[in-house]
Every structure is written in structure tokens, then in C-alpha cells.
XYZ file of C-alpha atoms in Angstrom:
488
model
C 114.409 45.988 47.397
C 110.939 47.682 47.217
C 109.670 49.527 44.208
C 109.982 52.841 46.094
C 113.300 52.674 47.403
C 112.439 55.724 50.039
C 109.262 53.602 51.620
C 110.713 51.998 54.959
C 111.503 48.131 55.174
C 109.028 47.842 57.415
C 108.988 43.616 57.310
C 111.633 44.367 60.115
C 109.095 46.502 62.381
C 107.437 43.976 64.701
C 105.455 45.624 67.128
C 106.325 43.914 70.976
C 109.450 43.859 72.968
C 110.162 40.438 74.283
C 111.469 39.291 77.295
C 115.114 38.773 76.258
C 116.010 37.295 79.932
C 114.039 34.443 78.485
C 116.650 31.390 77.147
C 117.316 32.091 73.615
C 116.765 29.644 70.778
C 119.584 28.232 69.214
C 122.030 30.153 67.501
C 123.731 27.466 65.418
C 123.741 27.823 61.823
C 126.146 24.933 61.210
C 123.079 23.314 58.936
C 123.178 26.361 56.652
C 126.960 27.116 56.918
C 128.107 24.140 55.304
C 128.269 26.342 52.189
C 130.868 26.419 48.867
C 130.376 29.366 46.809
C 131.511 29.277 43.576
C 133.712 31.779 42.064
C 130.602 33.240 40.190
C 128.634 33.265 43.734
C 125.796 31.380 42.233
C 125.426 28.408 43.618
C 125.765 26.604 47.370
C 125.569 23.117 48.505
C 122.820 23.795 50.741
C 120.844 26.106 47.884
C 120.641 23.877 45.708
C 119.223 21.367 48.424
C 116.753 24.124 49.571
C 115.802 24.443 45.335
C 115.284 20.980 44.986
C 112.317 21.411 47.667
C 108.733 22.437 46.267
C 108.134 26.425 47.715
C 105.166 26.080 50.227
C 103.197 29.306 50.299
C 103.029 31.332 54.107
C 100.901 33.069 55.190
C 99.009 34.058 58.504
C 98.447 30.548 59.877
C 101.539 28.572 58.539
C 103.506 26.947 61.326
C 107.208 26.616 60.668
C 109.486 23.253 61.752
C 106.204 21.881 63.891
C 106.888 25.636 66.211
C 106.667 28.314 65.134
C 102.484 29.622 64.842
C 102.488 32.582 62.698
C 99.620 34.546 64.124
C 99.979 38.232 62.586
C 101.651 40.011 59.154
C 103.773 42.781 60.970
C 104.658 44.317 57.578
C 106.565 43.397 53.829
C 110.311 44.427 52.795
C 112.445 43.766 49.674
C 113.868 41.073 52.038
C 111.322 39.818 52.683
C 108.055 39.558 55.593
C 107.782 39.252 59.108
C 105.430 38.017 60.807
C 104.455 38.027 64.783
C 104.897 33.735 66.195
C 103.887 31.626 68.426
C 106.838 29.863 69.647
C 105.243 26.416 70.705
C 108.362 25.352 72.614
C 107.549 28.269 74.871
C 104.324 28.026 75.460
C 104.924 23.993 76.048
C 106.948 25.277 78.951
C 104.450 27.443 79.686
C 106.561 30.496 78.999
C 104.454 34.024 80.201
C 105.456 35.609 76.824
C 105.678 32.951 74.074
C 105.968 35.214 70.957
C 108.813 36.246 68.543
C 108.832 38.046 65.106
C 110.033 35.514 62.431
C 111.082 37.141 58.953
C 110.496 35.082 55.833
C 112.347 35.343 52.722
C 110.450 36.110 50.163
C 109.753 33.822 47.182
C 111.455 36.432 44.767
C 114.084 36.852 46.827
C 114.529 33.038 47.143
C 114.799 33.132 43.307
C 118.393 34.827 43.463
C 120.940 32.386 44.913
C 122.669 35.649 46.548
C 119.864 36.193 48.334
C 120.083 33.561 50.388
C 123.767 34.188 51.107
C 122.635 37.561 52.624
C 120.344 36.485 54.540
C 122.843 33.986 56.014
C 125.377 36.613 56.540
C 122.343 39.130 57.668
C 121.812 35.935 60.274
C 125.506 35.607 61.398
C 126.470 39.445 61.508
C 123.227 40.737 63.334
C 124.100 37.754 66.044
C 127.345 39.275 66.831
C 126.256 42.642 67.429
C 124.491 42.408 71.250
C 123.842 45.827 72.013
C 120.876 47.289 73.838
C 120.037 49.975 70.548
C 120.265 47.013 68.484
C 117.320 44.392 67.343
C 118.500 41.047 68.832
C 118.547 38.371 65.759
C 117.869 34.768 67.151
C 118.569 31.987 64.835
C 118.450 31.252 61.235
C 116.864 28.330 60.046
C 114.257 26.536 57.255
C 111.570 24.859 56.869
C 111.567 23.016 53.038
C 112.354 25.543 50.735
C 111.281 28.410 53.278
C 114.074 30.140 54.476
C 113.667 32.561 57.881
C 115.125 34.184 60.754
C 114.030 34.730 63.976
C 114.698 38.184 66.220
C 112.923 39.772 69.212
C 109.438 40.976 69.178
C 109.318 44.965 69.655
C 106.223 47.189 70.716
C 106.186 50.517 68.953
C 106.863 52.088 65.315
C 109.352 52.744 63.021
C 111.377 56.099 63.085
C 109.930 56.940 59.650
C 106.430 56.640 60.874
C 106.951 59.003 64.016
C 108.785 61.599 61.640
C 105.661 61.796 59.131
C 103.176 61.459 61.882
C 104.837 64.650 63.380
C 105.691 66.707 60.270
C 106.067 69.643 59.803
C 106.129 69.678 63.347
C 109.461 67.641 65.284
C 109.869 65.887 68.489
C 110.894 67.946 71.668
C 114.879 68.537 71.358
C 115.931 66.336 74.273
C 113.902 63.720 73.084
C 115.231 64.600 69.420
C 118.844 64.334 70.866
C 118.004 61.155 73.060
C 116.984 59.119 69.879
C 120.455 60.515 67.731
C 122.163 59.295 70.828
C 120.855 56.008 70.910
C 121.012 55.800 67.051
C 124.890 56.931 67.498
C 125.627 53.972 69.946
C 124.173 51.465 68.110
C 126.229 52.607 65.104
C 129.133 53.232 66.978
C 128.925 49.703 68.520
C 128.699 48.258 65.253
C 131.985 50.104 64.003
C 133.713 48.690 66.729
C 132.549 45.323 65.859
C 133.928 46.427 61.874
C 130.764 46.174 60.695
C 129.065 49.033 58.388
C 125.285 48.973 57.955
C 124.976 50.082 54.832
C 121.380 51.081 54.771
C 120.819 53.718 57.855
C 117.738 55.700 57.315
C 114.448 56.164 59.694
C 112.652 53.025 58.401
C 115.778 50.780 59.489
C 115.145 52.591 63.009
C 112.191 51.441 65.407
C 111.047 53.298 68.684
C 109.693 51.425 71.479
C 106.902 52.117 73.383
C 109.506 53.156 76.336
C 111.399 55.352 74.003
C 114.090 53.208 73.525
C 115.890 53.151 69.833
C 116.427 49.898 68.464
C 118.397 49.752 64.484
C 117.489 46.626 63.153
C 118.166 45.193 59.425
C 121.687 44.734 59.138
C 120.905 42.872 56.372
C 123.181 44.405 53.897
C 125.962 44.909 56.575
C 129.316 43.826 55.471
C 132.557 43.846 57.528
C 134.353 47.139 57.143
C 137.946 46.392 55.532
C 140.868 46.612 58.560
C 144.364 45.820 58.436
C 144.567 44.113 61.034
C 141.484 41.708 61.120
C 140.580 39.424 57.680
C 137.248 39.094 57.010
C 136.085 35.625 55.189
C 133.548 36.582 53.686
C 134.904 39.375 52.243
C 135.486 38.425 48.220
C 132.938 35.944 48.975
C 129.623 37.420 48.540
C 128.658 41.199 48.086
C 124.915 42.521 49.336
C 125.418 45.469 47.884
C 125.148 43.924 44.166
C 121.189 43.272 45.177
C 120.954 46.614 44.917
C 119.590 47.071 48.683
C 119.963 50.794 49.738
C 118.074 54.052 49.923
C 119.935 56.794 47.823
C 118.197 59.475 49.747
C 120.017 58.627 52.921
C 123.254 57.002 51.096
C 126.187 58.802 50.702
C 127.904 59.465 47.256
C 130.219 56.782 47.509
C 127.715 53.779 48.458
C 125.287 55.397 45.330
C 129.044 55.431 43.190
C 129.260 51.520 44.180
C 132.763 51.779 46.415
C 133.562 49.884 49.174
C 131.790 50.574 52.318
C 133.343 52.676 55.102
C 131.888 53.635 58.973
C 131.524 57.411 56.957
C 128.793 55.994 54.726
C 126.760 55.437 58.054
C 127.824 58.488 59.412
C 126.486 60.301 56.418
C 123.161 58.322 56.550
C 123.028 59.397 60.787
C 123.550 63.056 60.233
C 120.915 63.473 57.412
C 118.211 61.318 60.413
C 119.549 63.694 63.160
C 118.454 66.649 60.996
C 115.417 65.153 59.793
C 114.701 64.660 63.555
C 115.454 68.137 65.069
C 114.615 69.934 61.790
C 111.218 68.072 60.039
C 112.823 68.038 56.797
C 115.520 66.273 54.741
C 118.361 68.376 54.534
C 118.652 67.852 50.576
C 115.344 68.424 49.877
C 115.315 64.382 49.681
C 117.530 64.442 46.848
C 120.647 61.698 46.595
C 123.722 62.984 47.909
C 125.778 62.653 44.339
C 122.391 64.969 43.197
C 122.847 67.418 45.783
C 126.609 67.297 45.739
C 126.562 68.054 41.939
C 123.989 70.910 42.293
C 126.278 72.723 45.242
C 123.246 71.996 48.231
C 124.113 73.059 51.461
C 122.244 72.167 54.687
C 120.560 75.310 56.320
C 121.675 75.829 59.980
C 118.298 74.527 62.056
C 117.092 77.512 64.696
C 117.659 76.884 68.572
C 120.625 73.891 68.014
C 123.471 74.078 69.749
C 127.125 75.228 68.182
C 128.274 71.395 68.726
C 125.434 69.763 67.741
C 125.261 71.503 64.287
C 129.267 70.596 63.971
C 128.564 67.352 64.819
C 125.682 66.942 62.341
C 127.411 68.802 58.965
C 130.532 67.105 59.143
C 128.681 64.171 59.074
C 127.019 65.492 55.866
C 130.148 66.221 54.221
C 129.428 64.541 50.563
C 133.614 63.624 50.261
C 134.039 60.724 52.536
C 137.310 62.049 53.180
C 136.389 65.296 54.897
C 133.373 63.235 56.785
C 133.354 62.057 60.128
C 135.456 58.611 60.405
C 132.920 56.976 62.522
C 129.675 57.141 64.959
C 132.194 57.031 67.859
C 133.748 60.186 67.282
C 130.309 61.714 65.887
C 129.244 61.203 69.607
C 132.243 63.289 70.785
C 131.596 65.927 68.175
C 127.838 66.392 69.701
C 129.305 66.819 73.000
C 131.554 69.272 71.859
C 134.731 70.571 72.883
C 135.719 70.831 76.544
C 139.099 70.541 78.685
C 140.762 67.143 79.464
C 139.737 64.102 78.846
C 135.871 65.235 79.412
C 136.432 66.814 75.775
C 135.284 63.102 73.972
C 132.444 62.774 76.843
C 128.939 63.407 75.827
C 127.658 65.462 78.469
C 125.129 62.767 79.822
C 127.938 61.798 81.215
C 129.189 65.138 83.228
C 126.617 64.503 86.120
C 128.364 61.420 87.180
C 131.826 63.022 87.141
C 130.681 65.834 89.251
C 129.467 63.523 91.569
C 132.889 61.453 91.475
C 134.234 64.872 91.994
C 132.265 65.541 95.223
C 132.954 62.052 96.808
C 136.543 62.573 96.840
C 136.931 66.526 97.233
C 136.628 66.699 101.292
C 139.169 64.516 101.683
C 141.474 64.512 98.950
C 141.266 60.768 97.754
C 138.756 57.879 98.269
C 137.745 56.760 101.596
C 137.774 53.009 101.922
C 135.561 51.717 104.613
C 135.563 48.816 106.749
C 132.454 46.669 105.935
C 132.048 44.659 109.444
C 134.052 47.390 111.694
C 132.930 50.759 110.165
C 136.676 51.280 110.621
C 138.211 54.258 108.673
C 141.873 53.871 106.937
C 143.697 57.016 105.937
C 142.321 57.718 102.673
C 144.141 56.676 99.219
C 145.890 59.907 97.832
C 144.955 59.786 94.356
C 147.152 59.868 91.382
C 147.108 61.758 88.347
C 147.817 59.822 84.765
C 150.332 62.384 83.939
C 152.672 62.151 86.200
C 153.296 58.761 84.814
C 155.721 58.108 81.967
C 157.535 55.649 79.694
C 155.628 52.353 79.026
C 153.566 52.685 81.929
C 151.986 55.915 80.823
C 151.814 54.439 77.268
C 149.331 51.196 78.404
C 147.258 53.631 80.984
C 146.724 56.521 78.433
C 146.134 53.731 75.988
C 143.439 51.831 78.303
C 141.988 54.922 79.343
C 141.096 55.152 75.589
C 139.399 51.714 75.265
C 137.256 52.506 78.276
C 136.015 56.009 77.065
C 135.145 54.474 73.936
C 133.444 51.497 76.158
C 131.537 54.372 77.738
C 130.374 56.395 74.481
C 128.419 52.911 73.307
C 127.068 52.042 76.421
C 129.220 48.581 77.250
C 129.622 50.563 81.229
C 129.629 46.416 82.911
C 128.443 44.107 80.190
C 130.001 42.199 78.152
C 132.259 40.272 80.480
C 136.090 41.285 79.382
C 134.861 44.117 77.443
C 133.153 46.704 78.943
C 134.753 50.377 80.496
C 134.825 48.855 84.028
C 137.204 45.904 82.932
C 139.267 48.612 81.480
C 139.578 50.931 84.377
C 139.890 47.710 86.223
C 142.746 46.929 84.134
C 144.368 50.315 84.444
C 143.769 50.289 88.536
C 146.396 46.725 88.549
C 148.861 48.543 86.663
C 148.490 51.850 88.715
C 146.238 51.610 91.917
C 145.649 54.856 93.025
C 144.956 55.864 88.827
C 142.009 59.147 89.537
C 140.942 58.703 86.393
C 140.190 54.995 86.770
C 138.591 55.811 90.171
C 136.523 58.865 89.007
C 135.515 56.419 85.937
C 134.182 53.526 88.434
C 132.367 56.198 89.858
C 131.316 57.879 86.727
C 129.588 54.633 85.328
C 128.212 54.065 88.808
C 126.506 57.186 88.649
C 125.020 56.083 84.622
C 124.117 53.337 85.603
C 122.005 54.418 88.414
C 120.509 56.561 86.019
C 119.539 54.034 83.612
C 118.218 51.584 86.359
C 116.277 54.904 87.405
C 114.378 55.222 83.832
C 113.650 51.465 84.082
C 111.876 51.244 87.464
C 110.017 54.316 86.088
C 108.978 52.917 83.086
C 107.411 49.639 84.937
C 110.291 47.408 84.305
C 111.025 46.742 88.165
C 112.461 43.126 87.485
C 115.361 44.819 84.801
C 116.059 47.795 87.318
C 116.502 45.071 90.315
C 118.368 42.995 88.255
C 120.896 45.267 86.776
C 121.393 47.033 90.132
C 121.828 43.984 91.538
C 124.935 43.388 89.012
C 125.848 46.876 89.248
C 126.573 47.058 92.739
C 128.507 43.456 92.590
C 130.757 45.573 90.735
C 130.620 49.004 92.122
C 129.835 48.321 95.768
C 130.711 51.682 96.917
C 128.734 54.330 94.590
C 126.487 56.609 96.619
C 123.729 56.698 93.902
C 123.383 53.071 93.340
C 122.841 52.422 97.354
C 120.795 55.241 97.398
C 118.634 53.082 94.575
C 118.731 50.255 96.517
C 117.025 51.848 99.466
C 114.026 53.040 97.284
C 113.629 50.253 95.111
């Protein structure tokens, strides 16, 4: 960790977005997993092999394995520093963006055998999490006793940065809400994945130049404790002992040392979300056990909605038990209470159902049409979920759930298997004519259409074509993806 705790870890800012279409390098660690930690967590086969080796100084110039060029220092952490790399493979095969960020360990990092346990595990974790708000982590490898990762290249500047370039002053509210959206996915796609951050504050958060959020550094994420999934590494190795987090943005029970919990993140979120629609720490930048102890509350910000403001002080709650469980349901509590099941929708989402709405309302159900004879069957008559019951309501209410939660973290299609559309999907076998499954389809349709929208507008024609090109494979019939395919 950094002398000033509060400065942002800004050896995880690198400043391009690469083109993540492009193959990806090798993910297998098996060379560095061969590890046997001690009891004591000391010492590791492959540590002491990496000791053994003299340290070799890097620095702008170095190449890594025979590859990687390193061209440009992007910034310094307590992890350690990345730099912006040539990737000679890819420019051997003549690749039309050959760079990467690689981050080095540092050589007083190296010193501490845990260190290089985190960064494995920082390796290993970050790989699992593919989300679109989160920095995509490459491979983990060494060259002699130089031990580094490799992750995405991004164009822009850390949250932290665009918060003091702007104070007192704030970002526009949507734009405000936009970036505590994306932050809230990322999170919330991380809890699903039972892993906790640990570290959430605006230097852990980079903007790109197309206003997308990205949360990188997961580097002192550990697997949140659930009783139904064992995590190995568990009693194995504990980040936290390095001392890695930022007690203005950690809550009172990661500066107290307990275990870590989805709230801690949740804490860390709400005190960014008010940073970002407020221009100020809600503390006065004091640590949480500081402010708890003094009796601080967080002023009400002017012009913020009734549900935002819930949203954003349960989340600052300094008992984890009266905090917001996770970022999932702190997306719900920003969208605030309505009827139904639109009552745990963020209202991005409303347009789409409205539109579902009007694409069934003339006639009752969903028209079906006849691709090669324009041919039109009587139309479906739609079902409602509740007037199912016994175990058949039980799975469809219970799917219903997985997909909404599919929806609030942005997996609408992708990944394969897991995604809201497999859900609904699954929901539509057990009960065909399932309106909520249909309205759904439609609903993520009508996102995604929206989405491909912002890319085409932001110059990224091949990723609109692309992802339209998948979305309509799966949703053939949505008005506002065909009506995308016409203009694009």
C-alpha cells in the first residue's frame, strides 16, 4: 500500500481500451499454481524458485519473456506499476492494435512471500469476473524473478481524477447516475460471482473516453463466505493482512479487521455515489469507525430523488447489519419502489417494457408470423405467472428471479447458459405462453437496441453490428432491433 492510503492506485489506470475481440493470451497459470503454502503462509514451491533468481530492474524499455516491449509508465501502486506494452506476438501477426497494460510487482512487494500469493489470487479471481464494467485481466506470468500480469489497455482517467478535476463543482446528474449504475453492476456482478472487492473507492474506478465505467484492482478480492459453495483458498492466504485498503471509503468492519461481506462494498459504493452527485465525502473524509463514533450523519444532497437518497444512506449505514446486503439489491433500491415485479427494475429498463406492452396490447397476445408466407396464426393468448401454482409456480417465480437479477448486471444474452434470456427461455419450456417471459424477451430486446444504439454513436460500428447481429439470432422478432438493422 502507498504512503497516503487516500491517493488512488493509479498503477491500475492504463490509458487505451483494447480491442478485446482480439484472441486473448493465455490464461493458464498452471506454472504458478503448482503452489504448497505452509501453515504459516510463508513460503511456496514456486517462491522460493522465483527468490532463488537475481531481481532484474524494469523500467521503460525492458521487454518481458522475449514479448512484451514496455513502451510507457502508466502510473505506480502499493501493488505495484503498470506499464503500457508492446505485445510482439501481435504485432508479428501484424495485429492493428498490438498494445496491452502489463502490471509489475514491485520489488518491495516481491520481498513479502504473501505478496505474491495475492497477486496470484488477484490473477485467478479478476479472470473469472468477465463483465463489461469490469477491467479484463489476461494472464499471469514471470519473467526471472519479475512477477506480472497482463489486462486490457483503457483510454481515459481514473474516477478520482474526474471528481477533483470537477470539484466543488459535480458531473451532470444523469451522467452522475449513469457512472453509480455502471459501478453497481460491476459490483453486483462480482457478488454473484461471491467475490467482495474489498477496496471500492474512485481511484479503483476508471472512465473511458466513451463514458464507460470500468472497476479494476480486485487485487485484494477474496471469495465472500457461502454455505453452499467452499472456497479453497479461503484459510489459505488472507490479502487483507497486507494491509491493502482505504479507510476513508472502508466500512467499520473491514477497518475492525472482520471478515469481508458484499455490505463492505456496498458501504464503499454509497460514499462514491455521493461523492459523485454531491462533490464532497459524506464524512468529511473521515473513516467510518471515526464518523460512526462521533454520531456523523450524511446531509440529504439538493435536487436527488426520494429513491436515490434511500438507496445511497442505507448503503452508508456504519452497522453492517442494517446496510444494504449487496450491489444487486442497491440497484433496486435506486429504482425505487413500484408495483409488480417492475418494483426491483431500475427504470432504464421501463422503456422496453412499455414497448413490450404496446406490441402485444392490440391484440391481446403475441403475433407469430410466417417468415416465407407472411401468413398470420391466431395470436398466443398470454398467460399470467399467477395463475400458476404448486411446483410449477415455485420453478417459474423462482426463474423469473434469476433472470431479473441477470438483467440488473447486464448478462441480457451473454454468457452462454447464464444470461436473463436463457432464463426466460427456461421458464417459456416449462410454461409457453409465460407474459412475463415474453414481455422479458422483449424487454432485453428493447436494452439491447439501446446499447447497440450508444455504440454506433460513439464510432464503434464493428461492436454495434456485431452484437446486433447476435442479438437478433436470439430475439428475431423485436421491433427496435430490426428497426436498427435498417439504419445501421
Amino acid at each position: 500500500m502507498s504512503a497516503d492510503q487516500d491517493h488512488p492506485d493509479s498503477a491500475d489506470q492504463a490509458t487505451r481500451l483494447a480491442d478485446t475481440s482480439l484472441p486473448r493470451v493465455s490464461t493458464d497459470t498452471s506454472a504458478l499454481s503448482n503452489t504448497s503454502p505452509t501453515t504459516s503462509g510463508t513460503a511456496t514451491t514456486t517462491y522460493e524458485a522465483i527468490r532463488a533468481e537475481p531481481y532484474k530492474s524494469v523500467s521503460v524499455g525492458s521487454v518481458l519473456n522475449n514479448r512484451f516491449v514496455l513502451e510507457e509508465l502508466l502510473g505506480r501502486g502499493g501493488m505495484g506499476v503498470v506499464y503500457k506494452a508492446r505485445d510482439m506476438r501481435k504485432v508479428e501477426a501484424m495485429d492493428r492494435d498490438p498494445y496491452i497494460a502489463v502490471k509489475v510487482l514491485s520489488k518491495d512487494f516481491q520481498a513479502n512471500p504473501d505478496s505474491f500469493i495475492a497477486l496470484q489470487r488477484e490473477s485467478k479471481k479478476a479472470q473469472q469476473l468477465a463483465h463489461p464494467n469490469i477491467i479484463t485481466v489476461y494472464d499471469f506470468d514471470r519473467d526471472g524473478a519479475n512477477v506480472f500480469m497482463t489486462m486490457e489497455l483503457l483510454e481515459g482517467e481514473p474516477l478520482d481524477l474526474t471528481i477533483k478535476r470537477l470539484r466543488p463543482g459535480t458531473l451532470p446528474q444523469p451522467q452522475a447516475i449513469s457512472f453509480i449504475q455502471q459501478m453497481s453492476r460491476a459490483l453486483a456482478y462480482a457478488h454473484s460471482e461471491k467475490i467482495v472487492h474489498s477496496d471500492f473507492k474512485p481511484g479503483n474506478v476508471f472512465v473511458t473516453s466513451k463514458n464507460v465505467v470500468k472497476v479494476v484492482d480486485f487485487g485484494i478480492a477474496r471469495a465472500a463466505k457461502s454455505a453452499d459453495r467452499i472456497v479453497d483458498d479461503a484459510t489459505v492466504f488472507d490479502p487483507g493482512s497486507l494491509g491493502a485498503l482505504t479507510p476513508t471509503y472502508a466500512s467499520c468492519e473491514m477497518l475492525e479487521q472482520q471478515d469481508p461481506d458484499p455490505r463492505d462494498d456496498v458501504y464503499g459504493l454509497a460514499v462514491v455515489a455521493y461523492e459523485l452527485l454531491v462533490g464532497k465525502h459524506p464524512f468529511e473524509r473521515k473513516p467510518a469507525t471515526y464518523a460512526r463514533d462521533l454520531g456523523m450523519k450524511a446531509e440529504k444532497p439538493k435536487d436527488v430523488s426520494k429513491e436515490i437518497w434511500q438507496a445511497i444512506s442505507h448503503g452508508l449505514e456504519f452497522e453492517r447489519e442494517k446496510r444494504t446486503p449487496d450491489a444487486t439489491q442497491f440497484i433496486r433500491e435506486m429504482s425505487g419502489p413500484r408495483s409488480g415485479r417492475d418494483a426491483a427494475r431500475p427504470k432504464w429498463l421501463i422503456p422496453g417494457a412499455i414497448a413490450a406492452g404496446i406490441l402485444f396490447l392490440s391484440l391481446g397476445g403475441l403475433l407469430i408470423y410466417d417468415s416465407q408466407t407472411g401468413d398470420q396464426p391466431p395470436p398466443v393468448v398470454l398467460e399470467d405467472t399467477a395463475s400458476l401454482s404448486g411446483d410449477l409456480l415455485d420453478r417459474v417465480q423462482s426463474l423469473l428471479e434469476v433472470a431479473e437479477v441477470h438483467e440488473l448486471v447486464g448478462r441480457d444474452i451473454d454468457p452462454p447458459g447464464s444470461s436473463a434470456y436463457d432464463a426466460y427461455q427456461q421458464i417459456l419450456a416449462l410454461h409457453p405462453n409465460n407474459r412475463e417471459a415474453h414481455d422479458g424477451i422483449q424487454r432485453l430486446g428493447d436494452h439491447l437496441a439501446k446499447v447497440i444504439q450508444e455504440q454506433a454513436d460513439s464510432g464503434d460500428t464493428r461492436g454495434a453490428e456485431a452484437l446486433l447481429q447476435k442479438a437478433l439470432e436470439k430475439i428475431p422478432d423485436n421491433p427496435s432491433l430490426n428497426d436498427l438493422q435498417d439504419t445501421l
